[in-house]
Amino acid sequence: MRTSRFAAATALLALAVAACGGASPAGNGGDSAAFEITKDTAPAKGAVDTVTWSLYAEPQSLDYAYAFDYHPNTVLANVCEQLMRITPDLKVEPGLAEAAANPDPKRWVYTIRDGVKFHDGSTLTADDVVASMRRHMDPKVGSYWVSAYQNVDTIEKTGPMEVTVHLKKPDQLFNEEMGTSAGTIESAASLAKEGYGTPDVGVNCTGPFSFESWQKGQSINFKKFAGYWDKALEPKVNTLTMVFIPDPAARVNAMLAGEVDGGYLLPPPGFAKLRTAANGTLYFGPNTTAVNLIPADLKGTLGDVNVRRALSMALDRDGIIKAAAGGAGTPAKAPGAIGAWGIAPDAAKEYYAKLPAPTRDVAGAKKLVEEAGASGKKVVIATSTLSPDIGVIANAVQSAGQAIGLKVELKAVAPEAYTALFSDPKAREGIDLFMTIWYDSTPDPLEFYGILRTGDFANYGGYSNPEYDALVDEAVAQADPAARAATVAKLQEIAVRDVIWIPLYEPPHTMFLNKRLTGAPTGISQLVFPWAARLGSAG
């Protein structure tokens, strides 16, 4: 849920190590079912004709400007491509731009790869790049990725296959964001068509699979793109169908019955059955995700940092992990996941070690509420049937809040309304708190901590701190990853101190794969990397 990031996150230290390679045992939040992090699956041995993949929800659009959640990105990762590419081991490398240069702090220059074809057979040009990037800055488009462009002044074609981005101020994160939907390149001619990204029009990109058809409420169908430029990722699957199965139990049963070949972001209640499946394997992979509670109104009861701190202290995180995550998770010490520190994974361990452990203290929390004069005050938390874990967590928050003297009310909202909490300020009116499963798309923790600066699109509670804002500005200007990580560590300390978001736990990324197949990455990179291109026969 980032528009509701459902499922997955990194198990603190264990996943930070796993993100760099290998497998690691991870904590289990008190549950008896331990889990092991597996970075990848074995390379495919041959081609397969068809693969059917499950999604927990149907994308509202395939327009990359609105691809800000798990299900649209799971689709588009195989169809559209970005200027840069984020790999399964969370490294940033050239993508549709064969080179990226930063000749001075306020300029990024991209050399566009020659000979790349769109799915309609036309050739990628600098004009397509300029048109695709500029859309994010057009208020009429309303891109969910507009924050990635907040420091951009102009984008212009500076050569037949060269594009230059002029910045208002230095921004190192910008180039990394070019490996996400913020850097997706679409045919300029296709973007001009009315209905772009809809079932009737589809998309025209450069990825290993091309859009074929979209049956509303059922599936989206793709085929192998014979003209794909990257031979190292030439698909072994001829046709790929992604089906929408919103009911968690039905989705698990479809995998067990072999009706679908696999899926990411699996429902925790189904872990037990999937672990023992005879026809496939349940994988826990590296992640950049943390489950948090977002204070949406800092002018209300939760405007007092001591009330937010008290609520955090009262939460039974081990119990939440058991009930909401099937035991697969670790209590979070910070709102940003440790798995998101790809730019400095070793230093991240030291930074995390300095943070206070999330210790439960109901008596101490009740005292804080009393001292804040908040006893009996109301806190409204959103709940929804969109995912079972939302209700589980909302009930746990209500129980914890009432135990310390707060009046916690649950406000049920429809699934589509819950998603709107992340994009529409009006949808958040009357709500003090809502749950998110938030992931970083890049291996840079600044991606998350940067959104908490004053005025950011995703700064839902309206937190404002000049000290914090100055550190964000300092971090985005630091080209050296180690120096940037050290500055972000200071942001992390402030975020924890001020309880800007209330961290709950970090779960692993999850994937089920039928035993006839192999090759797909197990981790969060599947949202930006063409994971289906690596799928193939296991035997």
Coordinates of C-alpha atoms in Angstrom, one line a residue:
M1 CA 0.0 0.0 0.0
R2 CA 1.7 3.0 -0.9
T3 CA -1.4 3.5 -2.3
S4 CA -1.5 0.7 0.0
R5 CA 1.5 -1.4 0.0
F6 CA 0.2 -4.8 0.8
A7 CA 2.6 -7.5 2.0
A8 CA 6.2 -7.8 2.3
A9 CA 9.1 -6.1 4.0
T10 CA 12.6 -6.7 5.2
A11 CA 13.4 -8.5 8.3
L12 CA 15.8 -5.9 9.6
L13 CA 19.4 -7.1 9.7
A14 CA 18.8 -10.5 8.2
L15 CA 17.2 -9.0 5.1
A16 CA 19.9 -6.3 4.7
V17 CA 22.4 -9.1 4.4
A18 CA 20.1 -11.2 2.2
A19 CA 19.7 -8.2 -0.2
C20 CA 23.4 -8.5 -0.9
G21 CA 23.2 -12.2 -1.7
G22 CA 22.7 -15.6 -0.2
A23 CA 20.0 -16.7 2.2
S24 CA 19.5 -15.9 5.8
P25 CA 17.3 -17.0 8.6
A26 CA 15.1 -14.2 9.9
G27 CA 13.3 -13.4 13.1
N28 CA 9.7 -14.4 13.3
G29 CA 8.1 -12.0 15.7
G30 CA 7.4 -14.7 18.2
D31 CA 5.7 -17.2 15.9
S32 CA 6.9 -20.7 15.7
A33 CA 7.1 -20.8 11.9
A34 CA 10.5 -19.3 11.1
F35 CA 11.3 -18.2 7.6
E36 CA 14.4 -18.0 5.5
I37 CA 15.3 -15.4 3.0
T38 CA 16.1 -16.6 -0.4
K39 CA 17.6 -14.0 -2.8
D40 CA 16.8 -15.7 -6.1
T41 CA 15.6 -18.8 -7.8
A42 CA 17.7 -21.0 -10.1
P43 CA 18.2 -19.9 -13.7
A44 CA 15.6 -21.2 -16.2
K45 CA 16.7 -24.2 -18.3
G46 CA 14.4 -23.8 -21.2
A47 CA 11.4 -22.1 -22.8
V48 CA 7.7 -22.5 -21.9
D49 CA 4.7 -21.6 -24.0
T50 CA 2.4 -20.0 -21.4
V51 CA 2.5 -18.7 -17.9
T52 CA -0.5 -17.6 -15.8
W53 CA 0.3 -15.2 -12.9
S54 CA -2.0 -13.9 -10.2
L55 CA -2.5 -10.3 -9.0
Y56 CA -4.3 -9.5 -5.8
A57 CA -6.1 -6.6 -7.6
E58 CA -6.8 -5.2 -11.0
P59 CA -4.8 -2.1 -12.0
Q60 CA -6.9 1.0 -12.4
S61 CA -4.6 2.1 -15.3
L62 CA -1.4 1.1 -17.1
D63 CA -0.3 4.7 -17.4
Y64 CA 3.1 4.8 -15.8
A65 CA 2.4 8.2 -14.2
Y66 CA -0.1 6.4 -11.9
A67 CA 1.9 3.2 -11.3
F68 CA 2.5 3.8 -7.6
D69 CA 1.4 0.5 -6.2
Y70 CA 2.2 -3.2 -6.3
H71 CA -0.2 -4.5 -8.9
P72 CA 0.3 -1.9 -11.7
N73 CA 4.1 -2.1 -11.2
T74 CA 4.1 -5.9 -11.2
V75 CA 2.5 -5.6 -14.7
L76 CA 4.5 -2.7 -16.1
A77 CA 7.9 -4.0 -15.0
N78 CA 7.7 -6.5 -17.9
V79 CA 6.1 -4.2 -20.5
C80 CA 7.7 -0.7 -20.0
E81 CA 11.3 0.3 -19.3
Q82 CA 13.1 3.1 -17.6
L83 CA 16.2 5.2 -18.4
M84 CA 18.0 3.4 -15.6
R85 CA 17.5 -0.2 -14.4
I86 CA 17.3 -1.4 -10.8
T87 CA 18.5 -5.0 -10.6
P88 CA 17.5 -7.9 -8.4
D89 CA 20.5 -7.2 -6.2
L90 CA 19.4 -3.6 -5.8
K91 CA 22.0 -1.9 -7.9
V92 CA 21.3 0.9 -10.3
E93 CA 22.7 0.4 -13.8
P94 CA 22.0 1.8 -17.3
G95 CA 18.7 1.0 -18.9
L96 CA 17.2 2.8 -21.9
A97 CA 20.0 5.3 -21.2
E98 CA 23.2 3.6 -22.0
A99 CA 25.0 6.3 -20.0
A100 CA 24.1 8.8 -17.3
A101 CA 26.4 11.7 -16.5
N102 CA 26.4 14.4 -13.8
P103 CA 28.8 16.9 -15.3
D104 CA 27.9 19.5 -12.6
P105 CA 25.6 19.3 -9.5
K106 CA 22.6 20.8 -11.3
R107 CA 22.6 18.7 -14.5
W108 CA 22.0 15.1 -15.5
V109 CA 22.8 14.1 -19.1
Y110 CA 21.4 10.9 -20.5
T111 CA 22.7 9.2 -23.7
I112 CA 19.9 7.3 -25.1
R113 CA 20.5 3.7 -26.3
D114 CA 20.5 3.3 -30.1
G115 CA 18.4 0.7 -32.0
V116 CA 15.7 0.2 -29.3
K117 CA 12.3 -0.6 -30.7
F118 CA 8.8 0.2 -29.3
H119 CA 6.3 -2.6 -29.5
D120 CA 4.7 -1.0 -32.6
G121 CA 8.1 -1.2 -34.4
S122 CA 9.0 2.5 -34.2
T123 CA 12.4 3.4 -32.9
L124 CA 13.2 5.1 -29.6
T125 CA 14.4 8.7 -29.9
A126 CA 15.3 11.5 -27.5
D127 CA 11.9 13.1 -28.4
D128 CA 10.1 10.1 -26.8
V129 CA 12.3 10.5 -23.7
V130 CA 11.5 14.2 -23.3
A131 CA 7.8 13.7 -23.8
S132 CA 7.7 10.8 -21.3
M133 CA 9.6 12.7 -18.6
R134 CA 7.8 16.0 -19.0
R135 CA 4.4 14.4 -18.3
H136 CA 5.3 14.0 -14.6
M137 CA 5.6 17.8 -14.4
D138 CA 2.3 18.5 -16.1
P139 CA -0.3 19.4 -13.4
K140 CA -3.0 18.3 -15.9
V141 CA -1.6 14.7 -15.8
G142 CA -1.4 14.6 -12.0
S143 CA 1.4 12.2 -11.8
Y144 CA 1.9 10.2 -8.6
W145 CA 5.6 10.5 -9.2
V146 CA 5.7 14.3 -9.3
S147 CA 7.9 14.4 -6.2
A148 CA 10.8 12.8 -8.2
Y149 CA 10.7 15.9 -10.4
Q150 CA 10.4 18.5 -7.7
N151 CA 13.9 19.8 -8.2
V152 CA 13.7 19.7 -12.0
D153 CA 13.8 23.0 -13.9
T154 CA 13.8 21.9 -17.5
I155 CA 14.1 18.8 -19.6
E156 CA 15.4 19.2 -23.2
K157 CA 16.8 17.3 -26.1
T158 CA 20.4 18.3 -26.5
G159 CA 21.4 15.9 -29.2
P160 CA 19.9 13.3 -31.6
M161 CA 20.1 10.7 -28.8
E162 CA 20.8 12.9 -25.8
V163 CA 18.5 14.4 -23.1
T164 CA 19.6 16.9 -20.5
V165 CA 17.8 17.5 -17.2
H166 CA 18.5 20.9 -15.6
L167 CA 17.9 21.1 -11.9
K168 CA 16.9 23.9 -9.6
K169 CA 19.2 22.5 -7.1
P170 CA 21.4 19.3 -6.8
D171 CA 19.5 16.1 -6.6
Q172 CA 21.4 12.8 -6.5
L173 CA 18.2 10.8 -5.9
F174 CA 16.8 11.9 -9.2
N175 CA 19.0 9.6 -11.2
E176 CA 18.1 6.6 -9.0
E177 CA 14.4 7.4 -9.4
M178 CA 15.0 7.1 -13.2
G179 CA 15.0 3.3 -12.5
T180 CA 11.3 3.5 -11.3
S181 CA 8.1 4.5 -13.0
A182 CA 9.4 8.1 -12.8
G183 CA 11.9 7.2 -15.5
T184 CA 9.6 5.1 -17.7
I185 CA 9.8 5.9 -21.4
E186 CA 6.7 5.5 -23.7
S187 CA 6.3 6.3 -27.3
A188 CA 5.4 10.0 -27.6
A189 CA 3.0 9.2 -30.4
S190 CA 1.2 6.7 -28.2
L191 CA 1.1 9.2 -25.3
A192 CA -0.9 11.6 -27.5
K193 CA -3.7 9.0 -28.0
E194 CA -6.8 9.6 -26.0
G195 CA -7.3 6.8 -23.5
Y196 CA -3.6 5.9 -23.1
G197 CA -3.1 3.1 -20.5
T198 CA -6.8 2.0 -20.6
P199 CA -8.0 -1.5 -21.7
D200 CA -9.0 -0.2 -25.1
V201 CA -5.7 1.5 -25.9
G202 CA -3.1 -0.2 -23.8
V203 CA 0.5 0.9 -23.9
N204 CA 3.3 1.0 -26.4
C205 CA 6.7 0.6 -24.6
T206 CA 10.0 -1.2 -25.2
G207 CA 9.9 -4.0 -22.6
P208 CA 10.3 -7.8 -23.2
F209 CA 6.6 -8.3 -23.3
S210 CA 4.0 -6.4 -25.4
F211 CA 0.4 -5.6 -24.4
E212 CA -2.2 -7.7 -26.2
S213 CA -5.5 -7.3 -24.5
W214 CA -7.3 -6.5 -21.2
Q215 CA -10.5 -8.2 -20.1
K216 CA -11.9 -5.9 -17.4
G217 CA -12.3 -7.7 -14.2
Q218 CA -10.5 -10.8 -15.4
S219 CA -7.0 -10.5 -16.9
I220 CA -4.4 -8.7 -18.9
N221 CA -2.6 -10.6 -21.7
F222 CA 0.9 -10.2 -23.1
K223 CA 3.1 -11.8 -25.6
K224 CA 6.9 -12.1 -26.0
F225 CA 8.3 -9.1 -27.9
A226 CA 10.5 -10.5 -30.7
G227 CA 12.2 -7.2 -31.3
Y228 CA 13.4 -6.8 -27.7
W229 CA 16.9 -5.1 -27.5
D230 CA 18.4 -6.8 -24.5
K231 CA 19.3 -10.3 -25.5
A232 CA 20.4 -11.1 -22.0
L233 CA 16.8 -10.8 -20.9
E234 CA 15.1 -12.2 -24.0
P235 CA 11.9 -13.9 -22.6
K236 CA 11.6 -17.7 -22.5
V237 CA 7.8 -17.4 -22.1
N238 CA 5.7 -16.9 -25.3
T239 CA 2.5 -15.7 -23.7
L240 CA 1.9 -14.3 -20.3
T241 CA -1.5 -13.8 -18.7
M242 CA -2.0 -11.9 -15.4
V243 CA -5.3 -12.8 -13.7
F244 CA -7.0 -10.7 -11.0
I245 CA -7.9 -12.7 -7.9
P246 CA -8.9 -10.3 -5.1
D247 CA -10.1 -13.0 -2.7
P248 CA -7.0 -14.2 -0.7
A249 CA -8.3 -17.7 -0.1
A250 CA -9.3 -18.1 -3.8
R251 CA -5.8 -16.9 -4.8
V252 CA -4.1 -19.5 -2.6
N253 CA -6.4 -22.2 -3.8
A254 CA -5.7 -21.3 -7.5
M255 CA -2.0 -21.7 -6.8
L256 CA -2.4 -25.0 -5.0
A257 CA -4.6 -26.3 -7.8
G258 CA -2.2 -25.3 -10.5
E259 CA -4.7 -22.9 -12.1
V260 CA -2.1 -20.2 -11.8
D261 CA 1.7 -20.6 -11.9
G262 CA 2.5 -18.2 -9.1
G263 CA 2.2 -14.8 -7.6
Y264 CA 3.9 -12.2 -5.5
L265 CA 2.6 -10.5 -2.3
L266 CA 0.8 -13.5 -0.8
P267 CA -1.8 -13.5 1.9
P268 CA -0.3 -14.5 5.3
P269 CA -3.3 -16.7 6.2
G270 CA -2.3 -18.9 3.2
F271 CA 1.4 -19.3 4.2
A272 CA 0.8 -22.7 6.0
K273 CA -0.8 -24.3 2.9
L274 CA 1.7 -22.8 0.5
R275 CA 4.7 -23.9 2.6
T276 CA 3.6 -27.6 2.2
A277 CA 2.3 -27.4 -1.4
A278 CA 3.4 -30.4 -3.5
N279 CA 3.3 -28.4 -6.7
G280 CA 5.4 -25.4 -5.9
T281 CA 7.5 -23.4 -3.4
L282 CA 6.7 -20.5 -1.1
Y283 CA 9.7 -18.1 -1.1
F284 CA 10.5 -15.2 1.3
G285 CA 12.7 -12.7 -0.5
P286 CA 14.6 -9.4 0.2
N287 CA 12.6 -6.3 0.7
T288 CA 12.6 -2.6 1.1
T289 CA 9.3 -2.5 2.9
A290 CA 8.0 -1.6 6.4
V291 CA 4.5 -1.6 7.8
N292 CA 3.6 1.7 9.4
L293 CA 0.8 3.7 10.9
I294 CA 0.5 7.1 9.3
P295 CA -0.8 9.9 11.4
A296 CA -2.9 11.8 8.9
D297 CA -3.9 14.8 11.0
L298 CA -1.2 16.4 13.1
K299 CA -3.7 19.2 14.1
G300 CA -5.9 16.7 16.0
T301 CA -5.2 14.3 18.9
L302 CA -2.1 12.9 17.3
G303 CA -0.6 16.4 16.9
D304 CA 1.1 15.9 20.3
V305 CA 4.3 13.9 19.8
N306 CA 3.8 12.3 23.2
V307 CA 0.4 10.9 22.2
R308 CA 2.0 9.4 19.1
R309 CA 4.8 8.0 21.2
A310 CA 2.4 6.6 23.8
L311 CA 0.4 4.8 21.1
S312 CA 3.5 3.3 19.7
M313 CA 4.6 2.2 23.2
A314 CA 1.3 0.5 23.8
L315 CA 1.3 -1.7 20.6
D316 CA 1.8 -5.4 20.8
R317 CA 4.0 -5.8 17.8
D318 CA 4.7 -9.5 18.3
G319 CA 1.0 -10.1 18.4
I320 CA 0.4 -8.0 15.3
I321 CA 3.1 -9.9 13.4
K322 CA 1.5 -13.3 14.3
A323 CA -2.0 -12.2 13.4
A324 CA -1.4 -9.9 10.4
A325 CA 1.8 -11.4 8.9
G326 CA 1.6 -15.1 9.7
G327 CA 4.6 -14.7 11.9
A328 CA 6.8 -13.6 9.0
G329 CA 8.2 -10.3 10.2
T330 CA 10.4 -8.5 12.6
P331 CA 9.3 -5.5 14.8
A332 CA 10.4 -2.3 13.1
K333 CA 12.7 0.3 14.8
A334 CA 12.2 2.9 12.2
P335 CA 9.6 3.8 9.5
G336 CA 12.0 3.2 6.7
A337 CA 13.1 -0.4 6.2
I338 CA 16.7 -1.5 6.6
G339 CA 16.5 -3.4 3.4
A340 CA 16.2 0.0 1.6
W341 CA 19.8 0.9 2.5
G342 CA 21.3 -0.6 -0.6
I343 CA 23.7 2.4 -0.9
A344 CA 25.3 1.5 2.5
P345 CA 24.0 -1.8 3.9
D346 CA 26.9 -2.3 6.3
A347 CA 26.6 1.2 7.7
A348 CA 22.9 0.7 8.0
K349 CA 23.5 -2.0 10.7
E350 CA 25.3 0.5 12.8
Y351 CA 22.7 3.2 12.3
Y352 CA 19.9 0.8 13.3
A353 CA 21.8 -0.4 16.3
K354 CA 21.7 3.1 17.8
L355 CA 17.9 3.3 17.5
P356 CA 15.7 2.4 20.6
A357 CA 14.1 -1.0 20.4
P358 CA 10.3 -0.9 20.2
T359 CA 9.6 -2.0 23.7
R360 CA 6.0 -2.4 24.9
D361 CA 5.1 -0.3 28.0
V362 CA 1.4 0.1 28.5
A363 CA 1.8 1.8 31.9
G364 CA 4.3 4.2 30.7
A365 CA 2.2 5.0 27.6
K366 CA -0.9 5.7 29.7
K367 CA 1.1 8.1 31.8
L368 CA 2.3 10.0 28.7
V369 CA -1.3 10.3 27.5
E370 CA -2.4 11.7 30.9
E371 CA 0.5 14.2 31.0
A372 CA -0.4 15.3 27.5
G373 CA -4.0 16.0 28.7
A374 CA -5.3 13.6 26.0
S375 CA -7.2 11.1 28.2
G376 CA -10.6 10.4 26.6
K377 CA -9.7 12.2 23.4
K378 CA -10.7 10.6 20.1
V379 CA -8.5 9.0 17.5
V380 CA -10.2 7.7 14.3
I381 CA -8.3 4.9 12.4
A382 CA -9.3 3.7 8.9
T383 CA -10.1 0.1 8.4
S384 CA -11.1 -1.8 5.2
T385 CA -11.8 -5.2 3.7
L386 CA -9.2 -4.4 1.0
S387 CA -6.8 -6.7 2.9
P388 CA -7.2 -8.8 6.1
D389 CA -4.2 -7.2 7.7
I390 CA -5.7 -3.8 7.7
G391 CA -8.5 -4.9 9.9
V392 CA -6.2 -6.9 12.2
I393 CA -3.9 -3.9 12.7
A394 CA -6.8 -1.5 13.2
N395 CA -8.3 -3.7 15.9
A396 CA -4.9 -4.0 17.6
V397 CA -4.5 -0.2 17.6
Q398 CA -8.0 0.2 19.0
S399 CA -7.2 -2.2 21.8
A400 CA -3.9 -0.5 22.6
G401 CA -5.3 3.0 22.4
Q402 CA -8.2 2.3 24.7
A403 CA -5.8 0.6 27.2
I404 CA -3.9 3.9 27.6
G405 CA -7.0 6.2 27.8
L406 CA -7.6 7.1 24.2
K407 CA -11.0 6.7 22.5
V408 CA -10.2 4.9 19.3
E409 CA -12.9 4.6 16.7
L410 CA -12.7 2.4 13.6
K411 CA -13.9 4.0 10.4
A412 CA -14.7 1.4 7.7
V413 CA -14.0 2.6 4.1
A414 CA -14.4 0.8 0.9
P415 CA -11.3 -0.7 -0.8
E416 CA -11.2 2.0 -3.5
A417 CA -11.7 4.6 -0.8
Y418 CA -8.8 3.2 1.2
T419 CA -6.5 3.5 -1.8
A420 CA -7.6 7.1 -2.2
L421 CA -6.2 7.9 1.2
F422 CA -2.8 7.9 -0.4
S423 CA -3.6 10.3 -3.2
D424 CA -6.6 12.5 -2.2
P425 CA -6.5 14.8 0.8
K426 CA -10.3 14.9 0.9
A427 CA -10.4 11.2 1.4
R428 CA -8.3 11.6 4.6
E429 CA -10.7 14.1 6.1
G430 CA -12.0 12.9 9.5
I431 CA -9.3 10.2 9.7
D432 CA -6.4 10.5 12.2
L433 CA -4.5 7.3 11.4
F434 CA -4.3 4.7 8.7
M435 CA -2.0 1.7 7.9
T436 CA 0.4 1.4 5.1
I437 CA 2.8 -1.2 3.8
W438 CA 5.3 1.1 2.2
Y439 CA 8.2 0.1 0.0
D440 CA 11.1 2.0 -1.6
S441 CA 11.6 1.4 -5.3
T442 CA 15.3 2.5 -5.2
P443 CA 18.1 1.1 -3.0
D444 CA 18.4 4.6 -1.4
P445 CA 16.8 5.3 2.0
L446 CA 16.5 8.9 1.1
E447 CA 13.6 7.9 -1.2
F448 CA 11.5 7.3 1.9
Y449 CA 12.9 9.9 4.4
G450 CA 12.7 12.5 1.7
I451 CA 8.9 12.3 1.5
L452 CA 8.6 13.5 5.1
R453 CA 9.9 17.0 4.3
T454 CA 7.5 20.0 4.3
G455 CA 5.0 20.0 1.5
D456 CA 5.8 16.6 0.0
F457 CA 3.0 14.8 -1.8
A458 CA 3.3 11.8 0.5
N459 CA 3.8 13.8 3.7
Y460 CA 0.2 13.0 4.6
G461 CA 0.1 14.4 8.1
G462 CA 1.7 17.7 7.1
Y463 CA 4.8 17.3 9.3
S464 CA 7.1 20.3 9.1
N465 CA 10.5 20.7 10.6
P466 CA 13.1 23.2 9.2
E467 CA 15.9 21.1 10.7
Y468 CA 14.6 18.0 8.9
D469 CA 14.1 19.9 5.6
A470 CA 17.6 21.2 5.7
L471 CA 19.0 17.7 6.1
V472 CA 17.0 16.5 3.2
D473 CA 18.4 19.3 1.0
E474 CA 21.9 18.3 2.2
A475 CA 21.4 14.6 1.5
V476 CA 20.1 15.1 -2.1
A477 CA 23.2 17.1 -3.0
Q478 CA 25.7 14.5 -1.7
A479 CA 27.1 12.5 -4.6
D480 CA 29.1 10.2 -2.3
P481 CA 26.7 7.4 -1.2
A482 CA 28.4 7.0 2.2
A483 CA 28.1 10.7 3.0
R484 CA 24.5 10.7 1.9
A485 CA 23.8 7.6 4.0
A486 CA 25.3 9.3 7.1
T487 CA 23.0 12.3 6.5
V488 CA 19.9 10.1 6.0
A489 CA 20.8 8.4 9.3
K490 CA 20.2 11.8 11.0
L491 CA 16.9 12.0 9.2
Q492 CA 16.0 8.6 10.5
E493 CA 16.8 9.6 14.1
I494 CA 14.5 12.6 13.8
A495 CA 11.7 10.6 12.2
V496 CA 12.0 8.1 15.1
R497 CA 12.2 10.8 17.8
D498 CA 9.3 12.8 16.4
V499 CA 7.2 9.6 15.6
I500 CA 6.3 11.1 12.2
W501 CA 5.0 7.6 11.3
I502 CA 4.6 4.8 13.8
P503 CA 6.6 1.8 12.7
L504 CA 5.1 -1.6 13.2
Y505 CA 7.1 -4.4 11.5
E506 CA 9.1 -5.4 8.5
P507 CA 8.0 -8.5 6.6
P508 CA 9.8 -10.3 3.8
H509 CA 8.7 -10.1 0.2
T510 CA 6.8 -13.3 -0.8
M511 CA 6.4 -15.3 -3.9
F512 CA 4.9 -18.7 -4.8
L513 CA 6.2 -20.4 -7.9
N514 CA 5.0 -23.7 -9.5
K515 CA 7.7 -26.3 -9.6
R516 CA 7.5 -26.4 -13.4
L517 CA 9.0 -23.0 -13.5
T518 CA 12.1 -21.1 -12.2
G519 CA 14.1 -18.0 -12.8
A520 CA 11.9 -15.3 -11.2
P521 CA 13.6 -13.0 -8.5
T522 CA 12.0 -13.5 -5.1
G523 CA 12.5 -9.9 -3.9
I524 CA 11.0 -6.4 -4.2
S525 CA 13.0 -5.7 -7.3
Q526 CA 10.1 -7.4 -9.3
L527 CA 8.3 -4.1 -9.2
V528 CA 10.9 -2.4 -11.4
F529 CA 12.8 -5.3 -13.0
P530 CA 11.4 -7.4 -15.9
W531 CA 10.9 -10.5 -13.6
A532 CA 8.9 -12.5 -16.1
A533 CA 11.6 -12.3 -18.7
R534 CA 13.7 -14.6 -16.5
L535 CA 10.9 -17.2 -16.1
G536 CA 11.3 -20.5 -17.8
S537 CA 11.3 -24.2 -17.5
A538 CA 12.8 -25.8 -14.3
G539 CA 13.6 -29.0 -16.1

